[in-house]
Amino acid sequence: MTQIELGWGSVPSARYEQLAEPFRPLFQKIRASAVERDLERKLPYDEIKALRAAGFTAVRVPTEFGGGGATLPELFNLLIELSEGDSNVTNAVRAHFGFTEDVLNSRNSQRRALWLGRLAEKTFFGNGHTEIGDASLSAFSTVVSKKDGRDVLNGRKYYTTGTLFADWINVAAQLENGDPVGVVVSRHGGGVEVLDDWNGFGQATTASGTAIFTDAPIELDQIVPVSERFKYSNPFYQLVHLATLAGIGRAAAGDVARLVRERKRVFSHGNAPTVSADPQILQIVGRVRGNAYAAGLIVLKVAEALQRAYEARLTGDDERAASAIAIAEIELDQSVTVVSDLVLQATTILFDALGASSAAKPLALDRYWRNARTIISHNPRVYRDRIVGDFAVNGTPPPGQYRIGTAG
């Protein structure tokens, strides 16, 4: 069935159903095994491999390079569908699509051609951006230096989501003079160790643990100043989280509807001889679905703003591009709290439509809330409304790229 027939609203383009059709059986297969992976903490190696083989990881790569040529709204709608299958898998491919976007926006034609070609050949990327512990807010402890006449990387990263599955790692670092840069290192090259030590109560199979770099060779000529990164990176990465939340909402809506439909036992003080006819229960099911519906629509509207930012960049008009990026940031910020609240409510009240048996571990219904709550913690919403309010009242632009660390 099409997205419209399923009641999830219009698709982002006339060709979207054709674009999505080859991937949907894979999404369904991923969903069918999601509970098993969650209960056994089984990492999705096979699922990532299947997505790569199907061309999903190259869906944003232009057609002239052999990719799918998807627009940003098309990409984010696909990510919602994937997240309905398993939000952990979407989180694992987040860094890959971020690197793809960075390359798409590169003004270095050689870099663009090199990596778009490799991405079309189904090369997969992980990331190394965040540092924990006493990491500084203003500097990285991961440093590029020279050894035996070549550039090498030394340091330690955490939240390296998806990197266990990767061929290459896109790392945020700095030069010895303090200049921030992005570098690319081989996941399987010398001097790279990736640990499966992520211990969050949600998103448990995303491979978000530690990466350690010890004189890791840097890919030739792949030291890129941070100033050359794609300018809408912050709203892009954050919108992947919101798309993931929207997909969680859809999955929760599907499960609660199915379980209510299948439920035989009723309470003596209920409103109907079957749970599926009880208006109060149906009201809860409807609220869960409505929340998921609204979350998905919001994601697609922000994706349209990102598409405008991308297209403005192509014009070469830096002022126009900066304005479009700032608006995309604001649209993202004013969506975070709303989408978070919608999905947290949906993944909580679904239990009100079911009996105590819904808490049974084999159902793993709690994974929806755990995963949503964990994603929202990585996508901190506490500052978003203030940023939007400051823009609305004072015209203050959003802060742009975020960092975390000690202030000293």
Coordinates of C-alpha atoms in Angstrom, one line a residue:
M1 CA 0.0 0.0 0.0
T2 CA 1.1 3.6 -0.6
Q3 CA 1.8 6.1 2.1
I4 CA -1.4 7.9 1.4
E5 CA -3.4 4.7 1.5
L6 CA -1.9 4.0 4.9
G7 CA -3.0 7.4 6.2
W8 CA 0.4 8.9 6.7
G9 CA -0.1 11.8 4.4
S10 CA 1.2 12.9 1.0
V11 CA 4.6 11.8 -0.2
P12 CA 7.4 14.4 -0.9
S13 CA 7.4 13.9 -4.6
A14 CA 5.6 12.3 -7.6
R15 CA 8.3 9.7 -7.9
Y16 CA 8.6 8.9 -4.2
E17 CA 6.6 5.7 -4.2
Q18 CA 8.8 4.4 -7.1
L19 CA 12.0 5.4 -5.2
A20 CA 10.8 3.7 -2.0
E21 CA 9.4 0.5 -3.4
P22 CA 12.6 -1.5 -3.7
F23 CA 13.5 -0.7 -0.1
R24 CA 10.2 -1.4 1.6
P25 CA 10.5 -5.2 1.7
L26 CA 13.9 -4.7 3.4
F27 CA 12.4 -2.2 5.9
Q28 CA 9.7 -4.9 6.7
K29 CA 12.4 -7.5 7.2
I30 CA 14.3 -5.2 9.5
R31 CA 11.2 -4.6 11.5
A32 CA 10.4 -8.3 11.8
S33 CA 13.7 -9.0 13.6
A34 CA 13.9 -5.7 15.6
V35 CA 12.5 -7.2 18.8
E36 CA 15.0 -10.1 18.7
R37 CA 17.9 -7.6 18.3
D38 CA 16.7 -5.5 21.1
L39 CA 16.2 -8.4 23.6
E40 CA 19.5 -10.0 22.7
R41 CA 21.4 -6.8 22.0
K42 CA 22.3 -8.1 18.6
L43 CA 24.1 -5.6 16.4
P44 CA 22.6 -5.0 12.9
Y45 CA 25.5 -6.1 10.8
D46 CA 23.4 -8.0 8.4
E47 CA 20.8 -5.2 8.2
I48 CA 23.4 -2.6 7.4
K49 CA 24.9 -4.9 4.8
A50 CA 21.5 -5.5 3.2
L51 CA 20.9 -1.7 3.0
R52 CA 24.2 -1.2 1.4
A53 CA 23.6 -3.9 -1.2
A54 CA 20.2 -2.5 -2.0
G55 CA 21.6 0.9 -2.8
F56 CA 19.9 2.6 0.2
T57 CA 23.1 4.1 1.5
A58 CA 23.7 5.7 -1.9
V59 CA 20.2 7.0 -2.3
R60 CA 21.3 10.7 -1.9
V61 CA 24.3 10.3 -4.4
P62 CA 23.5 12.0 -7.8
T63 CA 22.3 9.6 -10.5
E64 CA 25.3 10.6 -12.7
F65 CA 27.5 8.9 -10.1
G66 CA 25.3 5.9 -9.9
G67 CA 23.2 6.8 -6.9
G68 CA 19.5 7.4 -6.4
G69 CA 19.6 11.2 -6.6
A70 CA 17.1 11.6 -3.8
T71 CA 16.1 15.1 -2.6
L72 CA 16.3 15.9 1.1
P73 CA 12.5 15.5 1.7
E74 CA 12.7 12.1 -0.1
L75 CA 15.6 11.1 2.0
F76 CA 14.0 12.0 5.3
N77 CA 10.7 10.3 4.3
L78 CA 12.8 7.2 3.7
L79 CA 14.4 7.6 7.1
I80 CA 11.0 7.7 8.7
E81 CA 10.1 4.5 7.0
L82 CA 13.4 2.8 8.0
S83 CA 12.9 4.0 11.6
E84 CA 9.5 2.4 11.7
G85 CA 11.4 -0.8 11.1
D86 CA 14.2 -0.2 13.7
S87 CA 15.3 3.2 15.0
N88 CA 18.7 1.7 15.9
V89 CA 19.5 1.1 12.2
T90 CA 18.6 4.7 11.3
N91 CA 20.8 6.0 14.0
A92 CA 23.6 3.8 12.7
V93 CA 23.4 5.3 9.2
R94 CA 23.1 8.9 10.4
A95 CA 26.8 9.7 10.1
H96 CA 27.0 8.1 6.7
F97 CA 24.3 10.3 5.3
G98 CA 26.0 13.3 7.0
F99 CA 29.3 12.6 5.3
T100 CA 27.4 12.2 2.0
E101 CA 25.8 15.6 2.4
D102 CA 29.2 17.1 3.2
V103 CA 30.7 15.7 0.0
L104 CA 27.7 16.8 -2.0
N105 CA 28.3 20.4 -0.9
S106 CA 32.0 20.3 -1.4
R107 CA 33.4 22.9 -3.8
N108 CA 36.5 20.8 -4.2
S109 CA 35.7 18.9 -7.4
Q110 CA 38.3 16.3 -6.9
R111 CA 37.1 15.5 -3.4
R112 CA 33.5 15.5 -4.5
A113 CA 34.2 13.1 -7.4
L114 CA 36.4 10.7 -5.3
W115 CA 33.9 10.2 -2.5
L116 CA 30.7 10.3 -4.5
G117 CA 32.2 7.6 -6.6
R118 CA 33.1 5.5 -3.6
L119 CA 29.7 6.2 -2.0
A120 CA 28.0 5.0 -5.1
E121 CA 30.0 1.8 -4.8
K122 CA 28.4 1.3 -1.4
T123 CA 31.2 2.4 0.8
F124 CA 29.9 3.0 4.3
F125 CA 30.9 5.8 6.7
G126 CA 31.0 6.0 10.5
N127 CA 31.9 9.0 12.6
G128 CA 34.2 10.3 15.4
H129 CA 33.0 13.6 16.7
T130 CA 32.2 13.7 20.4
E131 CA 34.8 13.5 23.2
I132 CA 33.7 12.8 26.8
G133 CA 35.3 13.2 30.2
D134 CA 37.2 16.4 30.7
A135 CA 37.1 17.3 27.0
S136 CA 37.3 21.0 26.3
L137 CA 34.4 23.0 24.9
S138 CA 36.8 25.0 22.7
A139 CA 39.3 22.4 21.5
F140 CA 39.6 18.7 20.5
S141 CA 42.1 16.4 22.2
T142 CA 42.1 14.4 18.9
V143 CA 45.0 15.8 17.0
V144 CA 46.5 15.6 13.5
S145 CA 50.3 15.5 13.5
K146 CA 53.2 14.3 11.3
K147 CA 54.9 11.0 11.7
D148 CA 57.5 9.7 9.2
G149 CA 56.5 12.3 6.7
R150 CA 52.8 11.6 6.7
D151 CA 49.7 12.9 8.5
V152 CA 48.4 10.7 11.4
L153 CA 45.6 11.0 13.9
N154 CA 45.8 10.4 17.6
G155 CA 42.9 10.6 20.1
R156 CA 39.8 9.1 21.5
K157 CA 36.1 9.5 20.6
Y158 CA 32.8 8.3 22.0
Y159 CA 29.2 8.1 20.5
T160 CA 30.9 6.8 17.3
T161 CA 27.5 5.6 16.1
G162 CA 27.7 3.1 13.2
T163 CA 31.5 3.0 13.1
L164 CA 31.7 -0.7 13.9
F165 CA 29.9 -1.3 10.5
A166 CA 32.0 1.2 8.5
D167 CA 34.8 1.2 5.9
W168 CA 35.8 4.8 6.7
I169 CA 35.5 7.1 9.7
N170 CA 34.8 10.9 9.4
V171 CA 36.6 12.4 12.4
A172 CA 36.5 15.9 13.9
A173 CA 39.9 16.8 15.1
Q174 CA 42.4 19.7 15.1
L175 CA 45.8 20.5 13.8
E176 CA 48.7 21.0 16.2
N177 CA 48.2 24.8 15.8
G178 CA 44.6 24.4 17.1
D179 CA 42.8 24.8 13.8
P180 CA 39.7 22.5 13.7
V181 CA 39.5 20.1 10.8
G182 CA 37.6 17.1 9.6
V183 CA 39.7 14.1 8.5
V184 CA 39.0 10.7 7.0
V185 CA 40.7 7.5 8.2
S186 CA 40.2 3.9 7.3
R187 CA 38.1 1.9 9.7
H188 CA 40.3 -1.2 9.0
G189 CA 43.6 0.5 8.7
G190 CA 46.4 0.5 11.2
G191 CA 46.0 2.4 14.4
V192 CA 42.2 2.2 14.7
E193 CA 40.4 0.4 17.5
V194 CA 36.6 0.5 17.7
L195 CA 34.9 -0.8 20.9
D196 CA 31.4 -2.0 21.4
D197 CA 31.0 -0.3 24.8
W198 CA 27.9 1.8 24.4
N199 CA 25.8 1.2 27.5
G200 CA 22.7 3.3 27.1
F201 CA 19.3 1.9 28.1
G202 CA 18.0 2.8 24.6
Q203 CA 19.3 2.7 21.1
A204 CA 21.4 -0.2 22.4
T205 CA 22.4 -1.7 19.0
T206 CA 23.6 1.4 17.3
A207 CA 27.3 0.7 17.9
S208 CA 27.8 4.1 19.6
G209 CA 30.8 3.3 21.6
T210 CA 34.5 4.3 21.6
A211 CA 37.0 4.7 18.8
I212 CA 40.7 5.0 19.6
F213 CA 43.2 6.4 17.1
T214 CA 46.9 5.7 17.6
D215 CA 49.0 7.1 14.7
A216 CA 46.1 6.2 12.4
P217 CA 47.1 7.2 8.8
I218 CA 44.9 9.9 7.3
E219 CA 43.6 9.4 3.8
L220 CA 45.7 11.4 1.4
D221 CA 44.6 15.1 1.0
Q222 CA 41.5 14.5 3.2
I223 CA 42.1 17.1 5.8
V224 CA 39.3 19.5 5.4
P225 CA 39.0 22.8 7.4
V226 CA 35.8 23.0 9.5
S227 CA 34.9 26.2 7.6
E228 CA 34.4 24.1 4.5
R229 CA 31.9 21.7 6.0
F230 CA 28.3 21.9 4.7
K231 CA 26.7 24.8 6.4
Y232 CA 23.4 23.2 7.3
S233 CA 25.1 20.3 9.1
N234 CA 23.5 21.1 12.4
P235 CA 19.9 21.0 11.3
F236 CA 20.6 18.1 9.1
Y237 CA 22.0 15.9 11.8
Q238 CA 19.3 16.9 14.2
L239 CA 16.5 16.3 11.7
V240 CA 17.8 12.7 11.3
H241 CA 16.9 12.3 15.0
L242 CA 13.5 13.8 14.5
A243 CA 12.8 11.5 11.5
T244 CA 13.9 8.6 13.8
L245 CA 11.4 9.7 16.4
A246 CA 8.6 10.0 13.8
G247 CA 9.4 6.4 12.7
I248 CA 9.3 5.2 16.3
G249 CA 5.8 6.9 16.6
R250 CA 4.6 5.0 13.5
A251 CA 5.9 1.7 14.8
A252 CA 4.3 2.2 18.2
A253 CA 1.0 3.2 16.5
G254 CA 1.1 0.0 14.4
D255 CA 1.8 -2.2 17.4
V256 CA -0.8 -0.8 19.7
A257 CA -3.5 -1.0 17.0
R258 CA -2.6 -4.7 16.2
L259 CA -2.5 -5.7 19.9
V260 CA -5.9 -4.0 20.6
R261 CA -7.3 -5.8 17.6
E262 CA -6.0 -9.2 18.8
R263 CA -6.9 -8.7 22.5
K264 CA -9.6 -11.1 23.8
R265 CA -9.8 -10.2 27.5
V266 CA -11.8 -7.2 28.7
F267 CA -12.2 -5.4 32.0
S268 CA -15.5 -5.7 33.8
H269 CA -15.8 -2.0 34.0
G270 CA -15.0 -1.4 30.3
N271 CA -17.4 0.0 27.7
A272 CA -17.8 -2.8 25.2
P273 CA -17.8 -6.6 25.0
T274 CA -14.5 -6.5 23.0
V275 CA -11.5 -4.2 23.5
S276 CA -11.5 -3.4 19.8
A277 CA -15.0 -1.8 20.2
D278 CA -14.3 0.1 23.5
P279 CA -14.4 3.9 22.6
Q280 CA -11.9 4.8 25.3
I281 CA -9.4 2.3 24.1
L282 CA -9.9 3.4 20.5
Q283 CA -9.3 7.0 21.6
I284 CA -5.9 6.1 22.9
V285 CA -5.0 4.2 19.7
G286 CA -6.1 7.3 17.7
R287 CA -4.0 9.6 19.9
V288 CA -0.9 7.5 19.4
R289 CA -1.4 7.4 15.6
G290 CA -2.3 11.2 15.5
N291 CA 0.9 12.0 17.4
A292 CA 3.0 9.9 14.9
Y293 CA 1.2 11.5 12.0
A294 CA 1.9 15.0 13.2
A295 CA 5.6 14.2 13.9
G296 CA 6.1 12.9 10.4
L297 CA 4.5 16.0 8.8
I298 CA 6.7 18.3 10.8
V299 CA 9.9 16.4 9.8
L300 CA 9.0 16.7 6.1
K301 CA 8.3 20.5 6.4
V302 CA 11.8 21.0 8.0
A303 CA 13.3 18.8 5.3
E304 CA 11.8 21.2 2.7
A305 CA 13.7 24.0 4.5
L306 CA 16.9 22.0 4.3
Q307 CA 16.3 21.4 0.6
R308 CA 16.0 25.2 0.1
A309 CA 19.3 25.6 2.0
Y310 CA 21.0 23.1 -0.2
E311 CA 19.6 24.7 -3.4
A312 CA 20.6 28.1 -2.2
R313 CA 24.2 26.9 -1.8
L314 CA 24.2 25.8 -5.4
T315 CA 23.5 29.3 -6.6
G316 CA 26.9 30.5 -5.3
D317 CA 25.1 33.4 -3.5
D318 CA 26.6 33.2 0.0
E319 CA 24.2 35.7 1.5
R320 CA 21.1 33.9 0.1
A321 CA 22.5 30.6 1.3
A322 CA 23.3 31.9 4.8
S323 CA 19.7 33.2 5.1
A324 CA 18.2 29.9 4.0
I325 CA 20.4 28.0 6.4
A326 CA 19.4 30.2 9.3
I327 CA 15.7 29.7 8.6
A328 CA 16.3 25.9 8.4
E329 CA 17.9 26.1 11.8
I330 CA 15.0 28.0 13.2
E331 CA 12.5 25.6 11.7
L332 CA 14.4 22.7 13.2
D333 CA 14.7 24.3 16.6
Q334 CA 11.0 25.1 16.8
S335 CA 10.2 21.5 15.9
V336 CA 12.4 19.6 18.4
T337 CA 10.3 20.1 21.5
V338 CA 7.0 19.5 19.7
V339 CA 8.1 16.3 18.0
S340 CA 9.8 15.0 21.2
D341 CA 6.6 15.6 23.2
L342 CA 4.4 14.0 20.6
V343 CA 6.5 10.8 20.5
L344 CA 7.2 10.6 24.2
Q345 CA 3.5 10.8 24.9
A346 CA 2.7 8.2 22.2
T347 CA 5.2 5.7 23.5
T348 CA 3.9 6.2 27.0
I349 CA 0.1 6.1 26.6
L350 CA 0.1 3.1 24.3
F351 CA 0.3 1.0 27.5
D352 CA -3.0 2.5 28.6
A353 CA -4.8 0.8 25.7
L354 CA -3.5 -2.7 26.8
G355 CA -3.4 -4.8 29.9
A356 CA -0.5 -5.6 32.2
S357 CA 0.6 -8.2 29.7
S358 CA 1.9 -5.4 27.5
A359 CA 4.8 -5.0 29.9
A360 CA 6.0 -8.5 29.1
K361 CA 9.6 -8.5 27.9
P362 CA 9.1 -10.6 24.8
L363 CA 6.9 -7.8 23.3
A364 CA 9.6 -5.2 24.0
L365 CA 7.1 -2.4 23.7
D366 CA 9.2 -0.5 26.2
R367 CA 11.9 -0.1 23.6
Y368 CA 9.9 2.6 21.9
W369 CA 10.0 4.9 24.9
R370 CA 13.6 3.9 25.7
N371 CA 14.8 4.6 22.2
A372 CA 12.9 7.9 21.9
R373 CA 14.1 9.1 25.3
T374 CA 17.7 8.3 24.4
I375 CA 17.5 10.0 21.0
I376 CA 16.0 13.1 22.6
S377 CA 18.9 13.1 25.2
H378 CA 21.3 13.2 22.2
N379 CA 19.2 16.0 20.7
P380 CA 18.9 18.2 23.7
R381 CA 15.7 20.1 23.6
V382 CA 16.1 22.1 26.8
Y383 CA 17.5 25.2 24.9
R384 CA 15.4 25.0 21.7
D385 CA 12.4 27.1 22.8
R386 CA 14.6 29.8 24.2
I387 CA 16.6 30.0 20.9
V388 CA 13.3 30.2 18.9
G389 CA 11.9 32.8 21.3
D390 CA 15.1 34.9 21.0
F391 CA 14.7 34.8 17.3
A392 CA 11.0 35.7 17.4
V393 CA 11.4 38.6 19.8
N394 CA 14.9 40.0 19.1
G395 CA 15.8 38.6 15.7
T396 CA 18.7 36.7 17.1
P397 CA 20.0 34.1 14.7
P398 CA 20.4 30.5 15.9
P399 CA 23.8 29.6 17.3
G400 CA 24.8 27.2 14.5
Q401 CA 27.2 24.3 15.2
Y402 CA 27.0 22.9 18.7
R403 CA 29.9 21.7 20.9
I404 CA 29.9 20.0 24.3
G405 CA 32.7 19.9 26.8
T406 CA 34.2 21.6 29.9
A407 CA 34.2 25.4 29.8
G408 CA 37.7 25.8 31.3

